[in-house]
Coordinates of C-alpha atoms and ligand atoms in Angstrom, one line a residue:
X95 CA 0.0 0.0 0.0
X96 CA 1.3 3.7 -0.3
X97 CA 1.9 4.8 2.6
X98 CA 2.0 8.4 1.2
X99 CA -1.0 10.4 1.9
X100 CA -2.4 11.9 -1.4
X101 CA -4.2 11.5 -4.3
X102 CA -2.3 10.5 -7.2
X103 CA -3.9 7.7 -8.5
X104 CA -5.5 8.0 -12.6
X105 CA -6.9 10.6 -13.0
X106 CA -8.7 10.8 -16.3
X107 CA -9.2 13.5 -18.7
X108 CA -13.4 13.6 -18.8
X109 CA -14.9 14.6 -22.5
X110 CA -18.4 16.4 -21.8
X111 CA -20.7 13.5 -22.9
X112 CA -21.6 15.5 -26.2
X113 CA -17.5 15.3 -27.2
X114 CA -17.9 11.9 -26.4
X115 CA -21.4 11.2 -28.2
X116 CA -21.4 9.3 -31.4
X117 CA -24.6 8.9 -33.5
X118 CA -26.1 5.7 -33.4
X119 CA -25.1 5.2 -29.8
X120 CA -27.4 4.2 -27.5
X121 CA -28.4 2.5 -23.8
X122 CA -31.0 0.0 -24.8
X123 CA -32.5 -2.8 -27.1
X124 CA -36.2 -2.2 -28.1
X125 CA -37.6 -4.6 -30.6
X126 CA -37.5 -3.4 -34.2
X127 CA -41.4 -1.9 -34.8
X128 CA -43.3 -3.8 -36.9
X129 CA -45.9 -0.2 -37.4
X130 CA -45.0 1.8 -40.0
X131 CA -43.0 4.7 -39.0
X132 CA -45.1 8.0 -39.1
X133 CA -43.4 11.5 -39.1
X134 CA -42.0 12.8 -35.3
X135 CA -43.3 16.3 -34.5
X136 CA -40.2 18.1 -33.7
X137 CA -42.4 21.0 -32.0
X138 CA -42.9 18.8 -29.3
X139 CA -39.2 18.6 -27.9
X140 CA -39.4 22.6 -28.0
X141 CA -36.6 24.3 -29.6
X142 CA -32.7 23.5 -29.7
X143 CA -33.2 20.0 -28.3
X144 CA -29.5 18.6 -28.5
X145 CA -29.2 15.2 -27.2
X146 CA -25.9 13.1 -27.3
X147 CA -25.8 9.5 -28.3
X148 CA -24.6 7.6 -26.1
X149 CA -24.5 4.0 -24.8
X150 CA -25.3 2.3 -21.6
X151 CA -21.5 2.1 -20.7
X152 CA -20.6 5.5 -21.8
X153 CA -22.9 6.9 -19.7
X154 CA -22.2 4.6 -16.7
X155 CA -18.7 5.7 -16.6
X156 CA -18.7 9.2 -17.2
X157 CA -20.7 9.8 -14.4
X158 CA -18.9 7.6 -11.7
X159 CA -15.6 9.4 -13.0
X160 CA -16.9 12.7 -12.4
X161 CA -18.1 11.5 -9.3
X162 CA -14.1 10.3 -8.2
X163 CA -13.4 13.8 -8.7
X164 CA -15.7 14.4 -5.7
X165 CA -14.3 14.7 -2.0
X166 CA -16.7 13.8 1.0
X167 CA -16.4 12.1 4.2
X168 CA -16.8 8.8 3.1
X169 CA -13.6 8.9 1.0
X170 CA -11.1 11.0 4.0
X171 CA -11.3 13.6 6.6
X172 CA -13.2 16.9 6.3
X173 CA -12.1 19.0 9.2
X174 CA -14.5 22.0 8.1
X175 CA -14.8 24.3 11.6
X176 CA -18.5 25.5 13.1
X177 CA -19.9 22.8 10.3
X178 CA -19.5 19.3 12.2
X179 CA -18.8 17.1 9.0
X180 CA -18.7 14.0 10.5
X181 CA -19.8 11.0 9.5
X182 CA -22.8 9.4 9.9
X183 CA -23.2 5.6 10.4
X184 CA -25.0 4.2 7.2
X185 CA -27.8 2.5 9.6
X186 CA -29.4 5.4 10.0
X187 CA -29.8 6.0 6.0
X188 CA -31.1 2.4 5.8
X189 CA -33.6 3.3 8.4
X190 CA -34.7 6.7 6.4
X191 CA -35.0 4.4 3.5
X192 CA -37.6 2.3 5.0
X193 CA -40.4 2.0 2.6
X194 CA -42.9 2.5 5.3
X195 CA -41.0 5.7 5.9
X196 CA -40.0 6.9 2.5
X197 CA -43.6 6.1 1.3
X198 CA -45.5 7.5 3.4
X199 CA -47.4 10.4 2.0
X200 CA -48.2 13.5 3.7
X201 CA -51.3 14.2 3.1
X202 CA -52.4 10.6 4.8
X203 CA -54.4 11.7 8.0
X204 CA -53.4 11.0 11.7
X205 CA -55.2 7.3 12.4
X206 CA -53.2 6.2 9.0
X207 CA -49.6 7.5 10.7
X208 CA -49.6 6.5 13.9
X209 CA -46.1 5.3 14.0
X210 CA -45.1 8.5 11.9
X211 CA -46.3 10.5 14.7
X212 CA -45.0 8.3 17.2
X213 CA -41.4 8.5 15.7
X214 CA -41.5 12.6 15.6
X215 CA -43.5 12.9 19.0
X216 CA -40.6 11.2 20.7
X217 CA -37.9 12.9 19.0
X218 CA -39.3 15.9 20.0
X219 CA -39.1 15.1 23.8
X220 CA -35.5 13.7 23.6
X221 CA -34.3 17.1 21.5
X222 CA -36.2 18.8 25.0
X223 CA -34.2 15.7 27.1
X224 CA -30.9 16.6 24.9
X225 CA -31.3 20.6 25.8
X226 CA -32.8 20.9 28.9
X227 CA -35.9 22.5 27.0
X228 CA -39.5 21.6 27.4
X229 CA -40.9 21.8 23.8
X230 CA -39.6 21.3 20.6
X231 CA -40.8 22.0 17.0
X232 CA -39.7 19.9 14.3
X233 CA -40.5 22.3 11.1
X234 CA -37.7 24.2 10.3
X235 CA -35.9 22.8 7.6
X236 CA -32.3 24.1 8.3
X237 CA -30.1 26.3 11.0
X238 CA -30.8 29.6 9.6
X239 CA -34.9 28.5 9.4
X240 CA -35.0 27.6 13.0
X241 CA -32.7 31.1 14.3
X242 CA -35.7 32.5 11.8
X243 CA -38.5 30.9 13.5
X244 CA -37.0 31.6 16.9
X245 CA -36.9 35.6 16.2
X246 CA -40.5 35.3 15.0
X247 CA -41.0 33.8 18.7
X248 CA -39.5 36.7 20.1
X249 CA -41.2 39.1 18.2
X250 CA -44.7 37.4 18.8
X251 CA -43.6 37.2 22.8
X252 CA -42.9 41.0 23.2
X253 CA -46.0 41.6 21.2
X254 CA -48.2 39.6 23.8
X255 CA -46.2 41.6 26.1
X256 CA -47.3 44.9 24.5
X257 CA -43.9 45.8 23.6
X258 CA -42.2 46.8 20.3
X259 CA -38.2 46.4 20.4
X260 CA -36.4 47.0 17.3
X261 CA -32.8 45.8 18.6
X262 CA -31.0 42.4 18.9
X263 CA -27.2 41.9 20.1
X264 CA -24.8 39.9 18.2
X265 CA -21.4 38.8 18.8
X266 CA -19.3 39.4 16.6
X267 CA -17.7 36.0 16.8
X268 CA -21.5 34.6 15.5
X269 CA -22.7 32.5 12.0
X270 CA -23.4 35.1 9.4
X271 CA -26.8 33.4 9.4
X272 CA -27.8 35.1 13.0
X273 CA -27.8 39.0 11.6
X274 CA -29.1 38.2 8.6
X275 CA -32.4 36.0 10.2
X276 CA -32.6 38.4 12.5
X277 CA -33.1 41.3 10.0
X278 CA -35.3 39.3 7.7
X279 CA -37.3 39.2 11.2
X280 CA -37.1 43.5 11.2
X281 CA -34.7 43.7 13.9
X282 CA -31.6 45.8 13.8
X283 CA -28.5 43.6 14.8
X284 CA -26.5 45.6 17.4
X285 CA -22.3 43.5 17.0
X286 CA -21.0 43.3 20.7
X287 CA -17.2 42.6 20.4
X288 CA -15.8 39.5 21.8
X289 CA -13.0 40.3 24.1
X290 CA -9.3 39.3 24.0
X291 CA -9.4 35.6 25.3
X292 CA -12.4 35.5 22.4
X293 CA -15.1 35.2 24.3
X294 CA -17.9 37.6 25.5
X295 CA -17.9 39.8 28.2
X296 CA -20.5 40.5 30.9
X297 CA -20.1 44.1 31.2
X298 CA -20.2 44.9 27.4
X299 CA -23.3 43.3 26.7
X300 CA -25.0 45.1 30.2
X301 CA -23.6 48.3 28.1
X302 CA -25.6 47.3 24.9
X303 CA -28.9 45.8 26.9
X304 CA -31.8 47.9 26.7
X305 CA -35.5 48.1 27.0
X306 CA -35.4 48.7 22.7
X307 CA -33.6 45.0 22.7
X308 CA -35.3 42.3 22.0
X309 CA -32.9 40.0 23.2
X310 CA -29.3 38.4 22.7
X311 CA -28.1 35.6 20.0
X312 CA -25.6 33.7 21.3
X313 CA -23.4 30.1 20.3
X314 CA -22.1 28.3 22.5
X315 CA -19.4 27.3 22.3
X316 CA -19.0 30.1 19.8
X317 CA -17.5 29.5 16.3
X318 CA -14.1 30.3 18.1
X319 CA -14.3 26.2 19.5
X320 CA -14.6 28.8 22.9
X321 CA -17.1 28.2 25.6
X322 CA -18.8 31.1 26.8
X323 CA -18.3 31.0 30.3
X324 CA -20.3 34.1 31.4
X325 CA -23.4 32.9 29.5
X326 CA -25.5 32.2 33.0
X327 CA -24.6 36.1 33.9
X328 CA -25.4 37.4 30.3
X329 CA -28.2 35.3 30.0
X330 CA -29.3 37.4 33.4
X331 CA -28.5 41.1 32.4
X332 CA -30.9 40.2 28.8
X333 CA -33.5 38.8 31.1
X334 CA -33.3 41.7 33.2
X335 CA -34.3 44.6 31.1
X336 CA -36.8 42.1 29.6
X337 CA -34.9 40.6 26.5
X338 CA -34.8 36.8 25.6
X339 CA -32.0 34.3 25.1
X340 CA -31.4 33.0 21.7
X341 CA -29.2 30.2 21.6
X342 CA -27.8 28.9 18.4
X343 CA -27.0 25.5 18.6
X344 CA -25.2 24.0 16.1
X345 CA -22.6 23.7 17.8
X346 CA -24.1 20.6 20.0
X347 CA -22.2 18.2 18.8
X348 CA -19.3 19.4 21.4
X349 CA -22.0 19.4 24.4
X350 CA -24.1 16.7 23.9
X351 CA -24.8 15.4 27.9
X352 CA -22.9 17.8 29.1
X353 CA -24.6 21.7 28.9
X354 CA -28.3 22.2 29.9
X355 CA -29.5 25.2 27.6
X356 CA -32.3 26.0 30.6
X357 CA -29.8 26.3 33.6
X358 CA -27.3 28.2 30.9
X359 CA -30.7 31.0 30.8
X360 CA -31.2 30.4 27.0
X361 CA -35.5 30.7 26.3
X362 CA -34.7 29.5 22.4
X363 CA -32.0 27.2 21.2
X364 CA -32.1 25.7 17.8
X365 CA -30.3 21.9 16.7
X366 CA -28.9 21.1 13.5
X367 CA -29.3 18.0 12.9
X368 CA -27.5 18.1 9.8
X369 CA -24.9 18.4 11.6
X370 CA -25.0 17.0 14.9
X371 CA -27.8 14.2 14.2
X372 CA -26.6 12.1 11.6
X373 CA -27.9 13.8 8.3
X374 CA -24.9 14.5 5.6
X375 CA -24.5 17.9 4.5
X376 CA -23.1 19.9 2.2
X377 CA -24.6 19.8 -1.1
X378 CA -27.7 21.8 -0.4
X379 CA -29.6 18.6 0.6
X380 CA -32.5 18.4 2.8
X381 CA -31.5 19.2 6.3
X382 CA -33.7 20.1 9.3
X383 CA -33.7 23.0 12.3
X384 CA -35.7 21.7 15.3
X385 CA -36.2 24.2 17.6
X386 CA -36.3 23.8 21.2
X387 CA -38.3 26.4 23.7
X388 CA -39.0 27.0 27.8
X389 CA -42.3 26.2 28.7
X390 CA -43.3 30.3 29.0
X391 CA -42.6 30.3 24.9
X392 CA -44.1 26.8 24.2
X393 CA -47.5 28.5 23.2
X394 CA -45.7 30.5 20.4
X395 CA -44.1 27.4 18.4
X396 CA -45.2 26.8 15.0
X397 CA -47.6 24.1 14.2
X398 CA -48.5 21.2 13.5
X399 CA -46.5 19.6 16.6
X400 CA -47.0 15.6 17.1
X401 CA -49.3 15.2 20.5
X402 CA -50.0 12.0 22.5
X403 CA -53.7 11.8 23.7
X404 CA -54.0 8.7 25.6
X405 CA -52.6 5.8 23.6
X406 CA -53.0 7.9 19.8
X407 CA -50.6 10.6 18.4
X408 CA -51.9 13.7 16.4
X409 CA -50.5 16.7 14.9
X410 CA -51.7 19.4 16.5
X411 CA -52.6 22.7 14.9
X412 CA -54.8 24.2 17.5
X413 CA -52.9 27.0 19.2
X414 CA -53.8 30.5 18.9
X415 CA -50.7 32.2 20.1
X416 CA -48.5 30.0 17.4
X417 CA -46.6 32.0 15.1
X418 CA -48.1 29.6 12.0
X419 CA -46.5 27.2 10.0
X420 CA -42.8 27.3 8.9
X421 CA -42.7 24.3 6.5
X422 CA -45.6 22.0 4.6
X423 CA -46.5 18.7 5.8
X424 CA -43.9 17.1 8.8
X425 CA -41.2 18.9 7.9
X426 CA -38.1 17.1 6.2
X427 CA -39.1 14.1 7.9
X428 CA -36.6 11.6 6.6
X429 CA -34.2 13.9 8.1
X430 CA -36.4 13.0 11.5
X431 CA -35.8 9.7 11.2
X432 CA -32.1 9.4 10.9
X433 CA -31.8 12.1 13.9
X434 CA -34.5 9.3 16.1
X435 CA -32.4 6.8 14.9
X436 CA -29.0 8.0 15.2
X437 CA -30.1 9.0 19.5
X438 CA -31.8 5.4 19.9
X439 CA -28.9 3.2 18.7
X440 CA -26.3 6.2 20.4
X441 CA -27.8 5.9 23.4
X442 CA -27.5 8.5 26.2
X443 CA -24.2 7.7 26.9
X444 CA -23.1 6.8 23.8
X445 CA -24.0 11.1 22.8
X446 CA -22.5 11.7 25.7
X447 CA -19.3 10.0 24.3
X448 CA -19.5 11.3 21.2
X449 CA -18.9 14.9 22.5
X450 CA -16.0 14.1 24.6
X451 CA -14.1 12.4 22.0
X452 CA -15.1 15.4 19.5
X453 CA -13.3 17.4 22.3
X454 CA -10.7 15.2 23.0
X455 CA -9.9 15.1 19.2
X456 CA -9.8 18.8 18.8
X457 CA -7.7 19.4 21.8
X458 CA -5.0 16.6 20.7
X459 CA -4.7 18.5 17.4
X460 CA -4.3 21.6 19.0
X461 CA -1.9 20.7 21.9
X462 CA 0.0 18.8 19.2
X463 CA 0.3 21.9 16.0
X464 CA 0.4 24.4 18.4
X465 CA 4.2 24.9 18.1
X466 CA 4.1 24.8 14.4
X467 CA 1.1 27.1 13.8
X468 CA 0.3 30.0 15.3
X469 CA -2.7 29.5 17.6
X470 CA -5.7 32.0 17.9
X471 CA -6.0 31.7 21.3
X472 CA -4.2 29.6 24.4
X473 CA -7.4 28.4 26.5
X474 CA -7.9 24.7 25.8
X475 CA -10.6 24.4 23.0
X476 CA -14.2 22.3 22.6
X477 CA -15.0 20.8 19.3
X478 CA -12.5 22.9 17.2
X479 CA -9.3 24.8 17.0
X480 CA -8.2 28.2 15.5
X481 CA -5.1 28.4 14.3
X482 CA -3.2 31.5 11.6
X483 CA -0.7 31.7 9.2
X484 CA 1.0 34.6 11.0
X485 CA 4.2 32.1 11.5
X486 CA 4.1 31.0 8.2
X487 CA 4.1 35.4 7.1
X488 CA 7.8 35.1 6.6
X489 CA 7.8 32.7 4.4
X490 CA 5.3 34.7 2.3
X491 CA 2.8 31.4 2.4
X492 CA -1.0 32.1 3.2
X493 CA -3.6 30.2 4.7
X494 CA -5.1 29.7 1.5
X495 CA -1.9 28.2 -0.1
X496 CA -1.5 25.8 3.3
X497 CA -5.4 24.6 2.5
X498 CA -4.5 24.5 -1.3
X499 CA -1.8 22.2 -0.7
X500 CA -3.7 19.9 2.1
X501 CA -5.8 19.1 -1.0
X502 CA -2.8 17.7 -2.4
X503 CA -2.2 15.0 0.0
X504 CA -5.7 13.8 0.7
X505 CA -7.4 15.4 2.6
X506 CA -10.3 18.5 2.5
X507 CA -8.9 22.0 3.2
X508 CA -10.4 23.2 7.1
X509 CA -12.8 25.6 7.2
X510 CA -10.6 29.1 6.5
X511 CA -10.8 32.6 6.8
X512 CA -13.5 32.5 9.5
X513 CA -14.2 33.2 12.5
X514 CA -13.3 37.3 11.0
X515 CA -12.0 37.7 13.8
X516 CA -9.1 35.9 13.4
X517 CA -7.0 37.2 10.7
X518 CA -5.8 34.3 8.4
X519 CA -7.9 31.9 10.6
X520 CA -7.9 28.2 10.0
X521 CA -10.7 26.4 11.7
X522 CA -9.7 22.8 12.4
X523 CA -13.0 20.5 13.6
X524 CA -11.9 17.1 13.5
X525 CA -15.1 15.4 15.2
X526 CA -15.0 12.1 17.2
X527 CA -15.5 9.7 14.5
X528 CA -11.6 10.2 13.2
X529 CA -9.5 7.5 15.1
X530 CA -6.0 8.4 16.9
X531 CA -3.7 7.2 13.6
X532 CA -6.1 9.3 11.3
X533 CA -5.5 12.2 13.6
X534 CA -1.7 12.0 13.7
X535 CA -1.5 11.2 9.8
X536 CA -2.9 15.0 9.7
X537 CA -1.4 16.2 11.9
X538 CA 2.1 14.7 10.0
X539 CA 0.5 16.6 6.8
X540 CA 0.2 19.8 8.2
X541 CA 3.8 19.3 10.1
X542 CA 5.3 18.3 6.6
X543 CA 3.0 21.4 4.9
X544 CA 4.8 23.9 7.5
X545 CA 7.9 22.1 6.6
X546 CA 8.0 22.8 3.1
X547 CA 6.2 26.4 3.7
X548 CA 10.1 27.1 5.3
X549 CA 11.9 25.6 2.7
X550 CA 9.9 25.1 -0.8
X551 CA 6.9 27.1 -0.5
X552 CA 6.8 27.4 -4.4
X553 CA 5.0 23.7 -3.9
X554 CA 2.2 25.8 -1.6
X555 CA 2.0 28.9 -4.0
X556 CA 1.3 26.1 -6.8
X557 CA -0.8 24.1 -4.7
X558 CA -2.8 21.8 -5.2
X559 CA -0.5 20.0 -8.2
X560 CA -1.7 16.2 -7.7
X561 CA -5.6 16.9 -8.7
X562 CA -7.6 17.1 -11.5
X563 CA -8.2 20.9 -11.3
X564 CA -5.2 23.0 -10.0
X565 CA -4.9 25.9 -8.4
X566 CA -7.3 28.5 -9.9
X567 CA -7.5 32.0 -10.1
X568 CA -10.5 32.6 -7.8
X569 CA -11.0 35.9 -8.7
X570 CA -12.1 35.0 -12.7
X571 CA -13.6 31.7 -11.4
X572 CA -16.0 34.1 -8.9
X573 CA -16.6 36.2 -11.3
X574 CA -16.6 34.6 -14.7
X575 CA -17.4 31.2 -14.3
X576 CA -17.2 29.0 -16.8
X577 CA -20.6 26.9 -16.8
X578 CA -19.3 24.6 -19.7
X579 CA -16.7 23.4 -18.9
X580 CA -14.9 23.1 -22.0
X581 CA -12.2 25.6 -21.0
X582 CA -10.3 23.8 -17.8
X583 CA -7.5 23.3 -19.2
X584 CA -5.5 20.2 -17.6
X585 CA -1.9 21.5 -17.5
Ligands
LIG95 C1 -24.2 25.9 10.2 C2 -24.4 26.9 11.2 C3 -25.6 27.7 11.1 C4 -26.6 27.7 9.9 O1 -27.2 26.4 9.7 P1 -27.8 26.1 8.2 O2 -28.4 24.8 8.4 O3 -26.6 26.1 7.3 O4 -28.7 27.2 7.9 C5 -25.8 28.6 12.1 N1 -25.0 28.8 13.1 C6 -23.8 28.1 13.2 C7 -22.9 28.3 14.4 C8 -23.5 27.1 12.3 O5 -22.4 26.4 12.4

């Protein structure tokens, strides 16, 4: 076996399938037609219709080339920061693929779905048991749609309240998604600075809090990998002048078992369980955005939520104060079912588990790159690390050319250039499911990377130089993409 991290293998040059048509070609046998053959009206393809001929094979094998081109977790490591890529065991999938499941349509009524309502009413109390929260909507079909939903909620609450507050605070350390659902909600997004250590401080946001503030969004641990550790005495100072406590909680997967959102003071939290729950992302597939409430706000959620009355579940639609409906139908409900799936066969302890060795992982890359690449900050870390390139300044390499060149021996660039805080940030989130040798073969890579940074860093500025597409000049590529295809050239 080569021992070499990378990906050198064949790579083949890929014609688009009309270079590679030939006419005549084709990808089945139909008997010859024993009717006589009458005239085709060509109106009826509409105009320009230019299909290639091709055959069964030809087809086959262009597509599972392009698709070798393709990186994703089930071919290396993808230590993408604030985005938990992890991987997701494959017996959840089979379970979303169920037939019962996969068919089941959504207009059938309540007596015919029983176990569909089952499955969601008791995922919605174990994403309350999970957070400490007491009711839980399963609508929102991603991150952003659940911080969304949960500034409707606000809104709606200081309504009943008879107040009108036009504010919210922000971190500046936050998702881009929080100001931008907060302003689709109306509110003004108000950046409170995170201090030096990274992290948020109790007396800045008491400066910011006012009776025109809705309320605080917070993530914790913040997308520095930080924990906020004043969050019980912020979460007080919002309360205080009247504001709620939105918590954005994508990043679970460092916490699970460990952090109760109710005894941290956060009224609204939302999951990804794209993330943390076992549904790939990336892509733009179908993801979802439960979001989790107190019991003062449960009267606000959207509908339908799944009910148990005696031994029968219904959705439930009946609530006056609910801000309305977020998503048709169940939601994304295959999504559902891999996150009920994925915290059956996990167990409690088993999340539990999960979380420490997401930590665990994170820390043992830090403590062990720290004295190659310059770190962000010293505290110890949760589910990711923040390094810079500002040791690697001398020898005029960037954090772009040291992700370029990762690429080069296997594995996917980190996430980079964010948190904006951190100038030349690289974002390392290895998640518990990489295994101690994985971990130290990337941690060799980016040793060897910083290596050659010192002493060949024309390799970086050229990176990557094993792959199909090389380096490209993202400017032109942003900005005059070339939807074709025909012009990569394969120098
Ligand atoms: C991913 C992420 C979001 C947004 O989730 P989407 O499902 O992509 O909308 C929000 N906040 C944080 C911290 C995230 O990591």
């Amino acid at each position: 076996m080569n021992k070499t991290p990378g990906t050198s293998g064949l790579i083949l040059d890929e014609p688009l399938l009309w270079e590679k048509g030939k006419p005549g070609r084709h990808a089945m046998s139909i008997p010859s037609s024993d009717v006589p053959a009458a005239p085709m009206d060509e109106s009826l393809l509409g105009a320009e219709v230019d299909f290639p001929d091709l055959s069964e094979v030809d087809v086959v094998r262009h597509y599972t080339r392009l698709s070798q081109w393709n990186f994703g977790v089930d071919t290396g490591m993808y230590p993408l920061g604030s985005c938990t890529m992890k991987y997701n065991p494959k017996i959840n999938e089979k379970h979303a693929a169920t037939p019962a499941f996969a068919a089941a349509h959504p207009m059938l009524g309540d007596t015919h779905i029983q176990g569909v309502l089952q499955i969601m009413y008791e995922l919605q109390h174990f994403l309350a048991e999970i957070t400490g929260l007491d009711a839980v909507s399963l609508q929102p079909a991603a991150g952003a749609h659940g911080e969304l939903t949960g500034m409707l909620i606000f809104h709606k609450y200081h309504t009943s309240h008879n107040s009108r507050r036009s504010k919210i605070l922000i971190p500046d350390t936050a998702h881009g998604t929080n100001p931008a659902s907060a302003a689709l909600c109306g509110y003004k997004a108000i950046p409170v600075k995170s201090n030096a250590r990274g992290m948020l401080d109790k007396n800045d946001v008491a400066a910011l809090m006012d009776e025109d503030t809705a309320g605080i969004m917070l993530t914790n641990p913040n997308t520095l990998g930080l924990f906020e550790q004043q969050i019980r005495e912020i979460a007080d100072i919002v309360h205080a002048k009247g504001g709620l406590v939105y918590g954005d909680g994508a990043n679970m997967n460092a916490v699970l078992g460990v952090v109760d959102a109710k005894k941290c003071g956060i009224d609204v939290l939302h999951l990804n369980l794209h993330k943390t729950f076992s549904t790939p992302h990336g892509g733009g597939g179908p993801g979802a955005g439960p979001v989790c409430v107190t019991k003062d706000l449960e009267q606000f959620l959207p509908v339908p939520r799944a009910v148990k009355e005696g031994d029968t579940y219904r959705l439930m639609t009946d609530q006056s104060q609910s801000i309305g409906r977020v998503h048709g139908f169940h939601g994304n409900f295959g999504v559902l079912i891999r996150a009920y799936s994925y915290i059956l066969s996990m167990g409690a302890k088993g999340l539990n588990m999960a979380s420490q060795l997401a930590v665990l992982n994170a820390n043992y890359i830090r403590a062990h790159l720290k004295d190659t690449f310059h770190l962000a900050y010293e505290t110890p870390c949760m589910h990711e690390c923040v390094f810079s390139d500002k040791n690697q300044h001398d020898y005029k390499v960037s954090t772009l050319d040291i992700a370029k060149r990762l690429i080069d021996y296997g594995f996917h660039p980190p996430t980079i250039y964010f948190p904006l805080v951190v100038p030349g940030a690289i974002m390392i989130e290895p998640t518990e499911t990489e295994c101690k040798d994985d971990l130290d073969q990337f941690i060799a890579t980016m040793k060897r990377i910083a290596h050659e940074a010192e002493h060949q860093p024309e390799l970086l500025h050229n990176a990557p130089s094993r792959c199909k597409v090389k380096r490209l000049d993202e400017v032109t590529a942003a900005r005059c993409p070339c939807l074709i295809g025909t012009a990569q050239a394969d120098d």
